[in-house]
Short mmCIF file of C-alpha atoms in Angstrom, two decimals:
data_model
loop_
_atom_site.label_atom_id
_atom_site.label_comp_id
_atom_site.label_asym_id
_atom_site.label_seq_id
_atom_site.Cartn_x
_atom_site.Cartn_y
_atom_site.Cartn_z
CA MET A 136 -30.03 -9.65 -6.41
CA THR A 137 -29.76 -6.09 -5.79
CA LEU A 138 -25.73 -4.66 -6.31
CA LYS A 139 -25.73 -4.37 -2.33
CA GLN A 140 -26.83 -7.37 -1.06
CA LEU A 141 -24.55 -9.18 -3.98
CA GLN A 142 -21.78 -7.83 -2.51
CA SER A 143 -22.33 -7.92 1.08
CA ASP A 144 -22.73 -11.94 -0.03
CA PHE A 145 -19.62 -11.88 -1.79
CA ILE A 146 -17.73 -10.62 1.27
CA ALA A 147 -18.97 -12.62 3.55
CA CYS A 148 -18.02 -15.51 1.91
CA ILE A 149 -14.17 -14.12 1.26
CA TYR A 150 -14.05 -13.78 5.07
CA ALA A 151 -15.55 -16.95 6.02
CA GLU A 152 -12.74 -19.78 6.50
CA GLN A 153 -13.00 -22.14 3.85
CA THR A 154 -15.45 -25.16 5.76
CA ASP A 155 -18.08 -22.41 6.16
CA LYS A 156 -19.78 -24.17 2.77
CA ASN A 157 -23.58 -22.16 4.17
CA LYS A 158 -21.91 -18.76 3.29
CA GLU A 159 -20.46 -20.30 0.58
CA ASN A 160 -23.19 -21.45 -1.05
CA ASN A 161 -25.39 -18.11 -0.43
CA PHE A 162 -22.45 -16.95 -3.54
CA LYS A 163 -22.39 -19.93 -5.31
CA HIS A 164 -25.66 -20.16 -6.82
CA LEU A 165 -25.12 -16.37 -8.09
CA LEU A 166 -21.79 -17.92 -10.78
CA CYS A 167 -21.80 -18.88 -14.24
CA GLU A 168 -20.46 -22.39 -14.67
CA GLU A 169 -17.73 -22.64 -17.03
CA GLY A 170 -14.82 -24.22 -18.58
CA LYS A 171 -13.30 -26.73 -15.86
CA ILE A 172 -13.13 -24.85 -13.06
CA THR A 173 -15.88 -24.80 -10.61
CA PRO A 174 -17.51 -21.88 -8.99
CA GLU A 175 -16.75 -23.30 -5.96
CA GLN A 176 -12.80 -23.57 -6.85
CA ARG A 177 -13.55 -19.62 -8.52
CA ILE A 178 -14.98 -18.46 -4.78
CA SER A 179 -11.84 -19.89 -2.91
CA ILE A 180 -8.92 -17.91 -5.63
CA TYR A 181 -10.62 -15.13 -4.01
CA GLN A 182 -10.69 -16.24 -0.13
CA ASN A 183 -7.32 -17.35 -0.84
CA ALA A 184 -6.42 -14.20 -2.24
CA TYR A 185 -7.40 -12.13 0.68
CA ARG A 186 -5.62 -14.33 3.85
CA ALA A 187 -2.26 -14.48 1.16
CA ARG A 188 -2.86 -10.50 0.91
CA LEU A 189 -2.94 -9.76 4.65
CA TYR A 190 -0.28 -12.74 6.49
CA GLY A 191 1.95 -11.64 3.67
CA VAL A 192 1.51 -7.36 5.83
CA ILE A 193 1.65 -9.20 8.76
CA ASP A 194 4.33 -10.57 7.66
CA SER A 195 6.30 -7.25 6.11
CA ASP A 196 5.62 -5.79 9.28
CA PHE A 197 6.44 -8.22 11.51
CA PRO A 198 9.60 -9.66 10.16
CA CYS A 199 11.04 -11.92 12.87
CA LEU A 200 8.12 -12.45 15.30
CA GLY A 201 7.35 -15.81 12.89
CA LYS A 202 10.94 -16.93 12.74
CA LEU A 203 10.73 -16.49 17.29
CA ILE A 204 7.85 -18.86 17.87
CA GLY A 205 8.08 -21.24 14.36
CA ASP A 206 4.71 -21.35 12.25
CA ASP A 207 2.66 -23.30 15.04
CA LEU A 208 2.36 -20.30 16.43
CA TYR A 209 2.76 -18.34 14.00
CA HIS A 210 -0.10 -19.39 11.33
CA PRO A 211 -2.79 -19.50 14.05
CA LEU A 212 -2.48 -15.94 15.92
CA CYS A 213 -1.89 -14.23 12.50
CA SER A 214 -5.35 -16.29 10.80
CA ALA A 215 -7.06 -15.39 14.22
CA TYR A 216 -5.72 -11.18 13.89
CA ILE A 217 -6.96 -11.28 10.17
CA ASN A 218 -10.28 -13.29 11.76
CA ALA A 219 -10.45 -10.46 14.49
CA TYR A 220 -9.41 -7.20 13.07
CA PRO A 221 -11.20 -7.33 9.19
CA SER A 222 -9.72 -4.08 7.34
CA HIS A 223 -11.81 -1.34 8.01
CA GLN A 224 -9.38 0.92 5.96
CA PRO A 225 -8.54 2.31 2.27
CA SER A 226 -5.29 2.46 3.07
CA ILE A 227 -3.59 -1.29 4.06
CA ASN A 228 -1.16 0.74 5.38
CA ASN A 229 -2.34 0.15 9.35
CA PHE A 230 -3.84 -2.76 8.92
CA CYS A 231 -1.41 -4.59 12.05
CA ALA A 232 -1.95 -1.93 14.26
CA HIS A 233 -3.75 -3.79 16.65
CA LEU A 234 -2.18 -6.65 16.58
CA PRO A 235 0.80 -5.90 19.56
CA GLU A 236 -2.62 -5.51 21.91
CA PHE A 237 -4.01 -8.86 20.46
CA ILE A 238 -1.56 -11.00 20.73
CA ARG A 239 -1.63 -10.25 24.85
CA TYR A 240 -4.55 -11.79 24.82
CA PHE A 241 -3.99 -14.89 22.39
CA ASP A 242 -4.37 -17.88 24.91
CA SER A 243 -1.20 -19.69 23.16
CA LEU A 244 0.93 -16.42 23.30
CA LYS A 245 -0.31 -14.79 26.10
CA ASN A 246 2.42 -15.63 28.31
CA HIS A 247 5.23 -16.00 26.11
CA THR A 248 6.95 -12.48 27.24
CA ILE A 249 9.21 -11.61 24.28
CA ALA A 250 6.63 -12.79 21.38
CA ILE A 251 4.80 -10.04 23.41
CA GLU A 252 7.54 -7.32 23.51
CA LEU A 253 9.04 -8.47 20.15
CA CYS A 254 5.72 -8.29 18.82
CA ASP A 255 5.67 -4.47 20.15
CA PHE A 256 9.29 -2.92 19.02
CA GLU A 257 8.42 -4.32 15.53
CA TRP A 258 5.35 -2.80 15.53
CA GLN A 259 7.53 0.87 16.49
CA LEU A 260 9.75 0.30 14.07
CA ARG A 261 7.17 0.22 11.34
CA THR A 262 4.86 3.83 13.23
CA THR A 263 8.48 5.34 13.17
CA PHE A 264 9.39 4.63 9.49
CA ASN A 265 5.89 6.14 8.46
CA ALA A 266 5.78 9.33 10.78
CA LYS A 267 5.59 12.64 9.96
CA ASN A 268 8.18 14.85 9.08
CA CYS A 269 9.50 17.26 11.62
CA LYS A 270 11.73 19.69 11.81
CA ALA A 271 14.30 18.95 14.74
CA LEU A 272 16.19 21.71 16.74
CA ALA A 273 19.60 22.85 15.59
CA VAL A 274 22.50 22.00 17.47
CA ASP A 275 23.66 24.98 18.69
CA TYR A 276 19.98 25.59 19.73
CA LEU A 277 20.62 25.96 23.65
CA GLN A 278 23.32 28.86 23.05
CA ASN A 279 20.84 31.00 21.89
CA ILE A 280 18.53 31.13 25.28
CA PRO A 281 18.37 33.81 27.84
CA GLY A 282 19.34 32.43 31.24
CA GLU A 283 16.30 33.93 32.48
CA LYS A 284 13.64 31.50 30.50
CA TRP A 285 15.32 27.98 30.65
CA PRO A 286 13.39 27.20 34.13
CA THR A 287 10.03 27.71 32.04
CA LEU A 288 10.92 26.25 28.46
CA THR A 289 9.48 23.26 27.03
CA PHE A 290 10.75 20.76 24.31
CA GLU A 291 8.84 18.49 22.18
CA LEU A 292 9.83 15.10 20.95
CA SER A 293 9.33 14.68 17.36
CA HIS A 294 6.77 12.34 15.63
CA GLY A 295 7.16 8.95 15.46
CA PHE A 296 9.80 9.05 19.23
CA ALA A 297 8.88 6.43 21.22
CA LEU A 298 9.80 5.08 24.75
CA LYS A 299 9.49 0.84 25.14
CA TYR A 300 10.11 -1.07 28.91
CA PHE A 301 11.60 -4.49 27.97
CA SER A 302 11.47 -6.69 30.20
CA MET A 303 13.75 -8.93 27.84
CA ASN A 304 16.86 -8.72 25.52
CA THR A 305 14.03 -8.20 23.43
CA VAL A 306 16.39 -5.98 20.89
CA GLU A 307 19.07 -8.33 21.04
CA VAL A 308 16.53 -11.12 20.32
CA TRP A 309 15.36 -8.83 16.90
CA LEU A 310 18.94 -8.40 15.75
CA ALA A 311 19.59 -12.10 15.98
CA LEU A 312 16.70 -12.71 14.44
CA LYS A 313 16.90 -10.53 12.00
CA ASP A 314 20.78 -11.89 10.81
CA ASP A 315 19.10 -15.15 10.68
CA THR A 316 21.40 -16.47 13.72
CA THR A 317 19.07 -17.71 16.80
CA PRO A 318 19.02 -15.94 19.56
CA GLU A 319 19.60 -16.48 23.56
CA ILE A 320 16.58 -15.70 24.49
CA LYS A 321 16.83 -14.09 28.40
CA LYS A 322 15.16 -12.19 31.45
CA LEU A 323 16.36 -9.13 32.39
CA LYS A 324 17.62 -8.59 35.89
CA GLN A 325 15.69 -4.55 35.92
CA ALA A 326 13.33 -3.46 32.15
CA GLN A 327 15.45 -1.72 30.86
CA THR A 328 13.91 1.32 28.62
CA TRP A 329 14.65 2.17 24.59
CA MET A 330 14.02 4.73 23.08
CA ILE A 331 12.98 4.62 19.41
CA TRP A 332 13.16 7.57 16.96
CA ARG A 333 14.06 8.93 13.36
CA GLN A 334 17.09 10.63 12.16
CA GLU A 335 16.53 12.17 9.39
CA LEU A 336 15.01 8.98 7.55
CA VAL A 337 16.61 6.17 9.71
CA THR A 338 14.77 4.74 12.09
CA GLN A 339 17.05 4.44 15.29
CA TYR A 340 16.94 3.00 18.47
CA ARG A 341 19.22 2.75 21.62
CA SER A 342 19.00 1.50 25.37
CA VAL A 343 18.43 4.72 27.56
CA GLU A 344 19.73 4.96 31.41
CA VAL A 345 17.00 4.95 33.55
CA ASP A 346 17.15 8.97 34.68
CA GLU A 347 17.01 9.78 30.50
CA ALA A 348 14.47 7.59 30.06
CA CYS A 349 12.62 9.21 33.19
CA LEU A 350 13.82 12.82 31.75
CA LEU A 351 12.12 11.60 28.19
CA GLN A 352 8.99 10.21 29.75
CA ALA A 353 8.76 13.73 31.62
CA ILE A 354 9.50 16.02 28.22
CA ALA A 355 6.75 13.88 26.79
CA ASP A 356 3.98 14.94 29.96
CA GLY A 357 4.77 18.32 28.87
CA HIS A 358 7.40 19.50 31.49
CA ASN A 359 9.26 21.99 31.62
CA PHE A 360 13.30 22.84 32.51
CA GLN A 361 13.12 23.55 35.92
CA TYR A 362 10.85 19.60 35.82
CA LEU A 363 13.76 17.85 34.68
CA CYS A 364 16.41 19.45 36.94
CA GLU A 365 14.68 18.05 39.66
CA ALA A 366 14.08 15.20 38.23
CA LEU A 367 17.72 14.34 38.17
CA LEU A 368 18.34 14.84 41.78
CA GLU A 369 16.98 11.39 42.26
CA TRP A 370 19.68 9.80 40.86
CA TRP A 371 22.06 13.11 41.14
CA PRO A 372 24.22 15.45 43.98
CA GLU A 373 22.81 18.78 43.22
CA GLU A 374 26.08 20.58 42.06
CA GLN A 375 25.64 18.30 38.99
CA VAL A 376 22.36 18.12 37.47
CA PRO A 377 22.90 21.21 35.33
CA GLU A 378 25.98 19.44 33.48
CA ARG A 379 24.00 16.58 32.96
CA ALA A 380 20.94 18.50 32.45
CA PHE A 381 23.19 19.98 29.69
CA GLN A 382 24.93 16.26 28.97
CA LEU A 383 21.97 14.50 27.87
CA LEU A 384 20.44 17.67 26.16
CA GLN A 385 23.44 18.11 23.72
CA HIS A 386 23.42 14.24 23.26
CA TRP A 387 20.22 14.68 22.37
CA LEU A 388 20.13 17.46 19.94
CA ASN A 389 22.80 15.66 17.94
CA LEU A 390 20.64 12.29 17.88
CA GLY A 391 17.74 15.04 16.06
CA PHE A 392 14.82 13.86 17.92
CA LEU A 393 14.28 17.29 20.02
CA THR A 394 11.75 19.75 18.06
CA MET B 25 -23.71 16.37 -1.71
CA LEU B 26 -21.82 15.64 -4.65
CA VAL B 27 -23.76 16.54 -8.08
CA PRO B 28 -22.09 15.21 -10.73
CA THR B 29 -22.04 16.43 -13.81
CA LYS B 30 -20.61 15.78 -17.41
CA LYS B 31 -17.19 17.63 -18.55
CA GLN B 32 -16.03 17.59 -21.69
CA LEU B 33 -12.86 15.03 -22.39
CA PRO B 34 -9.88 17.14 -22.02
CA TYR B 35 -7.71 15.42 -24.74
CA PRO B 36 -9.73 15.61 -27.94
CA CYS B 37 -9.79 12.26 -30.09
CA ASN B 38 -6.09 11.33 -31.74
CA GLN B 39 -4.59 14.09 -29.51
CA LYS B 40 -4.14 11.96 -26.59
CA PRO B 41 -0.28 12.62 -25.18
CA PHE B 42 1.89 9.83 -25.46
CA HIS B 43 4.20 9.76 -22.86
CA GLY B 44 6.23 6.61 -24.12
CA PHE B 45 7.40 3.74 -21.80
CA GLY B 46 7.67 3.46 -18.51
CA LEU B 47 7.66 1.35 -15.33
CA GLY B 48 6.04 1.07 -12.01
CA LEU B 49 8.35 2.28 -9.54
CA ARG B 50 8.50 0.27 -6.45
CA PRO B 51 11.11 0.79 -3.40
CA GLU B 52 12.86 -2.41 -4.61
CA TYR B 53 13.89 0.17 -7.62
CA TYR B 54 14.32 3.57 -5.86
CA HIS B 55 18.27 3.10 -5.25
CA ALA B 56 18.93 1.49 -9.26
CA ILE B 57 15.91 4.17 -10.84
CA LEU B 58 18.32 7.34 -9.29
CA ASP B 59 21.74 5.83 -9.28
CA GLN B 60 21.41 4.46 -13.27
CA GLU B 61 19.37 6.68 -14.73
CA PRO B 62 17.95 4.00 -16.90
CA ASN B 63 16.51 4.40 -20.60
CA ILE B 64 12.69 5.13 -18.74
CA ASP B 65 9.90 7.42 -19.93
CA TRP B 66 7.62 7.89 -16.74
CA LEU B 67 6.86 6.11 -13.57
CA GLU B 68 3.70 4.82 -12.15
CA ILE B 69 3.36 4.83 -8.71
CA ILE B 70 0.80 3.23 -6.10
CA SER B 71 -0.78 6.40 -4.69
CA GLU B 72 -1.52 4.59 -1.43
CA ASN B 73 1.84 3.69 -0.41
CA TYR B 74 2.72 7.54 -0.82
CA LEU B 75 -0.46 8.08 1.43
CA VAL B 76 1.91 7.90 4.49
CA GLU B 77 2.38 11.27 6.72
CA GLY B 78 6.53 11.67 5.95
CA GLY B 79 9.81 9.23 5.99
CA LYS B 80 11.55 7.34 3.56
CA PRO B 81 8.60 7.20 0.64
CA LEU B 82 7.71 10.79 -0.08
CA TYR B 83 11.57 11.72 0.50
CA PHE B 84 12.03 9.41 -2.28
CA LEU B 85 8.80 10.29 -4.40
CA ASP B 86 10.58 14.06 -4.35
CA LEU B 87 13.23 12.86 -5.88
CA PHE B 88 11.67 10.37 -8.64
CA LYS B 89 8.94 13.38 -9.18
CA GLU B 90 11.87 16.02 -10.28
CA ARG B 91 13.20 13.74 -12.89
CA TYR B 92 10.26 11.78 -14.50
CA PRO B 93 6.56 12.12 -15.61
CA ILE B 94 4.79 9.97 -12.64
CA ALA B 95 1.17 8.72 -13.16
CA MET B 96 -0.31 8.07 -9.85
CA HIS B 97 -2.10 4.96 -9.20
CA GLY B 98 -4.80 4.07 -6.96
CA VAL B 99 -6.42 0.54 -5.54
CA SER B 100 -8.66 1.32 -3.04
CA MET B 101 -10.96 4.05 -4.43
CA ASN B 102 -13.26 1.30 -3.84
CA ILE B 103 -15.85 2.66 -7.15
CA ALA B 104 -18.13 0.06 -7.68
CA SER B 105 -18.91 -0.42 -3.89
CA THR B 106 -22.54 0.54 -2.69
CA ASP B 107 -20.74 1.96 0.41
CA PRO B 108 -21.20 5.69 0.13
CA LEU B 109 -17.95 7.14 -1.25
CA ASN B 110 -14.64 7.79 1.37
CA MET B 111 -14.47 11.19 1.28
CA ASP B 112 -11.24 11.52 3.62
CA TYR B 113 -9.76 8.97 1.24
CA LEU B 114 -10.05 11.22 -1.69
CA ASN B 115 -9.53 14.09 0.10
CA GLU B 116 -6.36 12.73 0.52
CA LEU B 117 -5.58 11.74 -2.47
CA LYS B 118 -6.36 15.23 -4.04
CA GLN B 119 -3.68 16.63 -1.53
CA LEU B 120 -1.18 14.19 -2.82
CA ILE B 121 -2.52 14.91 -6.68
CA GLU B 122 -1.61 18.38 -5.97
CA HIS B 123 1.48 18.02 -4.57
CA VAL B 124 2.62 15.24 -7.28
CA GLN B 125 1.04 17.31 -9.72
CA PRO B 126 0.87 13.98 -12.08
CA ILE B 127 0.46 13.37 -16.10
CA TRP B 128 -2.93 11.00 -15.34
CA VAL B 129 -4.51 9.77 -12.10
CA SER B 130 -6.43 6.07 -12.02
CA ASP B 131 -8.35 3.18 -10.26
CA HIS B 132 -9.63 0.33 -11.07
CA CYS B 133 -13.50 -0.32 -12.69
CA CYS B 134 -14.42 -2.63 -9.64
CA TRP B 135 -15.12 -2.63 -5.73
CA THR B 136 -12.84 -3.47 -2.67
CA GLY B 137 -15.00 -4.27 0.19
CA VAL B 138 -18.79 -3.22 1.46
CA ASN B 139 -19.86 -2.32 4.83
CA SER B 140 -17.22 -0.67 6.01
CA HIS B 141 -15.22 -3.51 5.70
CA ASN B 142 -11.75 -3.54 3.25
CA THR B 143 -10.63 -6.64 1.42
CA HIS B 144 -7.64 -4.97 -0.07
CA ASP B 145 -9.00 -7.12 -3.09
CA LEU B 146 -10.12 -6.03 -6.82
CA LEU B 147 -13.11 -7.93 -6.83
CA PRO B 148 -15.67 -8.26 -9.85
CA LEU B 149 -19.17 -6.90 -10.40
CA PRO B 150 -22.20 -7.97 -12.45
CA PHE B 151 -21.84 -6.59 -16.13
CA HIS B 152 -25.75 -4.90 -15.83
CA GLU B 153 -27.71 -1.37 -16.42
CA GLU B 154 -27.69 -1.35 -12.02
CA SER B 155 -23.66 -1.45 -12.56
CA ILE B 156 -23.05 1.27 -15.16
CA GLN B 157 -25.57 3.49 -13.70
CA HIS B 158 -24.21 2.53 -9.81
CA ILE B 159 -20.64 3.18 -11.16
CA SER B 160 -20.40 5.59 -13.93
CA SER B 161 -22.48 8.11 -11.24
CA ARG B 162 -19.48 7.37 -8.47
CA ILE B 163 -17.09 7.84 -10.90
CA ARG B 164 -18.26 11.70 -12.53
CA GLN B 165 -18.61 12.26 -8.70
CA ILE B 166 -15.10 11.21 -8.18
CA GLN B 167 -14.17 13.11 -11.03
CA ASP B 168 -15.71 16.07 -9.67
CA HIS B 169 -14.64 16.17 -6.30
CA LEU B 170 -10.24 15.66 -7.65
CA GLU B 171 -11.37 18.63 -10.10
CA ARG B 172 -9.56 15.95 -12.81
CA PRO B 173 -10.24 13.66 -14.99
CA ILE B 174 -9.75 9.55 -14.54
CA LEU B 175 -8.92 6.37 -15.56
CA ILE B 176 -10.39 2.80 -14.85
CA GLU B 177 -8.61 -0.17 -14.96
CA ASN B 178 -10.07 -3.45 -16.60
CA LEU B 179 -9.74 -5.56 -13.54
CA SER B 180 -8.72 -9.66 -13.99
CA SER B 181 -11.64 -12.02 -12.94
CA TYR B 182 -11.55 -15.38 -11.80
CA LEU B 183 -15.18 -15.63 -11.34
CA SER B 184 -18.17 -14.30 -13.48
CA PHE B 185 -21.67 -13.54 -13.00
CA LYS B 186 -24.97 -15.36 -13.84
CA ASP B 187 -27.02 -11.45 -13.56
CA SER B 188 -24.53 -10.27 -16.06
CA LYS B 189 -26.64 -8.71 -19.30
CA MET B 190 -23.67 -8.23 -21.60
CA THR B 191 -19.83 -8.62 -22.11
CA GLU B 192 -16.87 -6.70 -20.36
CA TRP B 193 -16.01 -4.64 -22.76
CA GLU B 194 -19.48 -3.54 -23.52
CA PHE B 195 -19.55 -2.88 -20.26
CA LEU B 196 -16.94 -0.60 -19.85
CA THR B 197 -17.30 1.33 -22.84
CA SER B 198 -20.90 1.82 -21.36
CA VAL B 199 -18.91 3.08 -17.81
CA CYS B 200 -16.66 5.77 -19.48
CA GLU B 201 -18.98 6.90 -22.28
CA GLU B 202 -21.46 7.90 -19.05
CA ALA B 203 -18.81 8.73 -16.80
CA ASP B 204 -17.00 10.51 -19.45
CA CYS B 205 -13.86 9.22 -18.40
CA TYR B 206 -10.27 7.33 -19.48
CA LEU B 207 -9.33 3.61 -19.75
CA LEU B 208 -6.79 2.06 -18.20
CA LEU B 209 -6.73 -1.23 -20.78
CA ASP B 210 -4.32 -3.64 -19.09
CA ILE B 211 -3.37 -6.16 -21.53
CA ASN B 212 -2.81 -9.20 -19.25
CA ASN B 213 -5.66 -8.33 -17.41
CA ILE B 214 -7.51 -9.41 -21.11
CA TYR B 215 -5.46 -12.01 -22.02
CA VAL B 216 -6.22 -13.46 -18.34
CA ASN B 217 -9.45 -13.33 -18.16
CA ALA B 218 -9.96 -14.16 -21.80
CA ARG B 219 -8.86 -17.70 -20.72
CA ASN B 220 -10.50 -17.24 -17.23
CA HIS B 221 -14.14 -16.08 -18.62
CA ASN B 222 -13.62 -18.30 -22.44
CA PHE B 223 -13.24 -15.10 -25.11
CA ASP B 224 -11.71 -13.89 -27.61
CA PRO B 225 -9.18 -11.31 -26.29
CA LEU B 226 -8.94 -9.57 -29.56
CA ASP B 227 -12.87 -8.86 -29.17
CA TYR B 228 -11.94 -7.26 -26.06
CA ILE B 229 -10.00 -4.77 -27.91
CA LYS B 230 -11.80 -4.13 -30.42
CA GLY B 231 -14.78 -3.59 -28.69
CA VAL B 232 -13.64 -0.84 -26.71
CA PRO B 233 -13.51 2.83 -27.54
CA GLN B 234 -10.11 3.74 -28.89
CA GLU B 235 -10.86 7.73 -28.32
CA ARG B 236 -10.58 6.77 -24.49
CA VAL B 237 -7.34 4.51 -23.94
CA VAL B 238 -4.85 6.94 -22.32
CA GLN B 239 -2.58 3.99 -20.68
CA HIS B 240 -1.80 0.26 -21.00
CA HIS B 241 -0.91 -1.59 -18.81
CA LEU B 242 1.68 -5.03 -19.18
CA ALA B 243 2.36 -7.63 -16.14
CA GLY B 244 3.25 -11.14 -15.41
CA HIS B 245 1.17 -13.89 -14.67
CA SER B 246 0.43 -17.70 -12.88
CA ASP B 247 -0.56 -20.22 -15.68
CA HIS B 248 -3.02 -22.79 -13.83
CA GLY B 249 -3.15 -24.33 -16.98
CA ASP B 250 -7.53 -24.45 -16.87
CA TYR B 251 -6.92 -21.25 -15.29
CA ILE B 252 -4.51 -17.91 -14.94
CA ILE B 253 -3.72 -15.73 -11.62
CA ASP B 254 -2.86 -12.28 -12.42
CA THR B 255 0.60 -12.06 -10.18
CA HIS B 256 2.91 -9.74 -10.89
CA ASP B 257 5.29 -11.79 -9.92
CA ALA B 258 6.60 -12.90 -13.42
CA SER B 259 7.92 -11.20 -17.15
CA ILE B 260 5.26 -10.74 -19.26
CA ALA B 261 4.17 -14.10 -21.51
CA ALA B 262 4.61 -14.53 -24.55
CA PRO B 263 0.88 -14.10 -25.67
CA VAL B 264 0.41 -11.17 -23.82
CA LEU B 265 3.04 -9.65 -25.35
CA GLN B 266 1.31 -11.01 -28.91
CA LEU B 267 -1.91 -9.27 -27.76
CA TYR B 268 -0.07 -6.12 -26.96
CA LYS B 269 1.09 -5.99 -30.76
CA GLN B 270 -2.60 -6.54 -31.82
CA ALA B 271 -3.76 -3.77 -29.21
CA VAL B 272 -0.54 -1.24 -30.65
CA GLU B 273 -2.43 -1.64 -34.51
CA HIS B 274 -5.28 -0.93 -33.43
CA PHE B 275 -4.74 2.16 -30.10
CA GLY B 276 -1.61 2.99 -32.10
CA PRO B 277 0.80 4.98 -29.39
CA VAL B 278 -0.64 5.17 -26.47
CA SER B 279 1.64 4.82 -23.15
CA VAL B 280 2.58 2.00 -21.85
CA MET B 281 4.35 1.11 -18.51
CA ILE B 282 5.04 -2.66 -16.79
CA GLU B 283 4.26 -4.08 -13.31
CA ARG B 284 6.27 -5.87 -11.41
CA ASP B 285 4.86 -6.17 -7.95
CA ASP B 286 6.60 -9.50 -5.83
CA ASN B 287 9.99 -11.48 -6.91
CA PHE B 288 12.08 -8.48 -7.91
CA PRO B 289 14.73 -9.33 -10.69
CA PRO B 290 17.38 -6.41 -11.14
CA LEU B 291 16.32 -3.31 -12.89
CA GLU B 292 18.42 -4.63 -15.87
CA GLU B 293 16.66 -7.55 -16.27
CA LEU B 294 12.76 -4.98 -16.61
CA LEU B 295 15.13 -2.50 -18.83
CA THR B 296 15.60 -4.99 -21.46
CA GLU B 297 12.33 -6.36 -20.74
CA LEU B 298 10.89 -2.88 -21.69
CA ASP B 299 13.54 -2.76 -24.34
CA GLU B 300 11.10 -5.50 -25.92
CA VAL B 301 8.31 -4.21 -25.50
CA ARG B 302 9.23 -1.08 -27.61
CA SER B 303 10.44 -2.59 -30.21
CA ILE B 304 7.19 -5.00 -30.95
CA PHE B 305 4.85 -1.32 -30.54
CA ASN B 306 8.10 0.08 -33.34
CA VAL B 307 6.98 -3.06 -35.80
CA ALA B 308 3.35 -2.82 -34.64
CA GLN B 309 3.76 0.66 -35.49
CA ASP B 310 5.52 0.38 -39.32
CA GLU B 311 2.85 -1.92 -39.92
CA ARG B 312 -0.73 0.22 -39.30
CA LYS B 313 1.18 2.89 -41.18
CA LEU B 314 1.91 0.35 -44.36
#
């Protein structure tokens, strides 16, 4: 048997559920009989280690999801995800990248809005934590911009910055679960926008007002300062727009996510 | 296409660097090590933990590399796989090497996946000529790409193949000599395999090329009676420490470190364990000189 065939059979055997004896039989005849441990038991050590390792990664990336939905839903979710998305990358860091999408279509959770939103929130925290470093604009940046340049001025958001729209009190639930307390789960009257970013090394999250969310989305879409001010007219009288725009810009500079 | 070439060993026999007694750097100990500046001679990082774009891991890595010699230890080189080498991974690793300037770079003599799948486990292979040629050719390509020799580590295993034609130590010796690479000899893994595959661990220690052994690993395991699992979640077992003493008597001074990857105790506990390793080393060295 070639090394390639042996490796293909071994990995098929590891991926197989332990009840799939066909894949195990293709491989176990290659193994030595040693001591009191049978080849089947030896194979199961690798099968168990594979699943335990990936369960561990999901636990680590989604520390509150399992607490929210309980073992009866969490274990089938993890098991189905591991089967559906075997890792193709050398690094295990992004193994869970598809889970926020996968949970939306997972039969027993696809209508479980709080689980879907919490999963999305936890993965965003993880993504922001490892995002590329970038140099934030200094707080006094605005003072040095000539007046004529303001209308065409554009900003960029730091790597790892994200806006999330939650219809439930998702962050409140996450905080309660993080503290091992029982959350009160509520549907919000109006969806709430949250921004997640990293200030220096610390991942931050905060709810944002509707006009602020609109402007942040506009910045993400590459619009200039004139566009931002025009957008504010939807919520503010014209004479208050400059004040609100500068207030928000100053605030964002303080939070360190404009680059 | 990389053309494998043979290179001279940069450490002539008996002039291997000895960096003393180290610890595996894990996030659980970042603050304790920085705050206490304990008696640790060097640190070993898991390379993949720092193959990220930014944030805390790289920030802390920079703090530690100013304070300690760093060795880079990988788990994803997939050396023995029959898939093509992952050049994206090797390029990222090379960038990290340039940033860290490590005392050396190591990975395992094993495969982790095939057909573009990755199990993230360290998987064994049969010990025969085809495997030797396959692995040693790939190590030479890796060393050429990284422009430095690497260390390969013996792994713990729970099964062995009927196709094998030689012992594990004969296999490792052939790979190292064909590839012109060094050995990271994990003493715990030797003990684990000796129990799992029923051989004398001293035969293993005496069977590998002394001049190529540059580093030792020590770690805890989980003893299930009929078999042992290499778990790194407990203190080093007494028989492994005894085997380490015999390794020092045989190999002389070799840089050694403790790996702890789960069930993390306070740093003080690991430092006490490291002191015990130092004491065993000193006794073995004294006995060696007699």
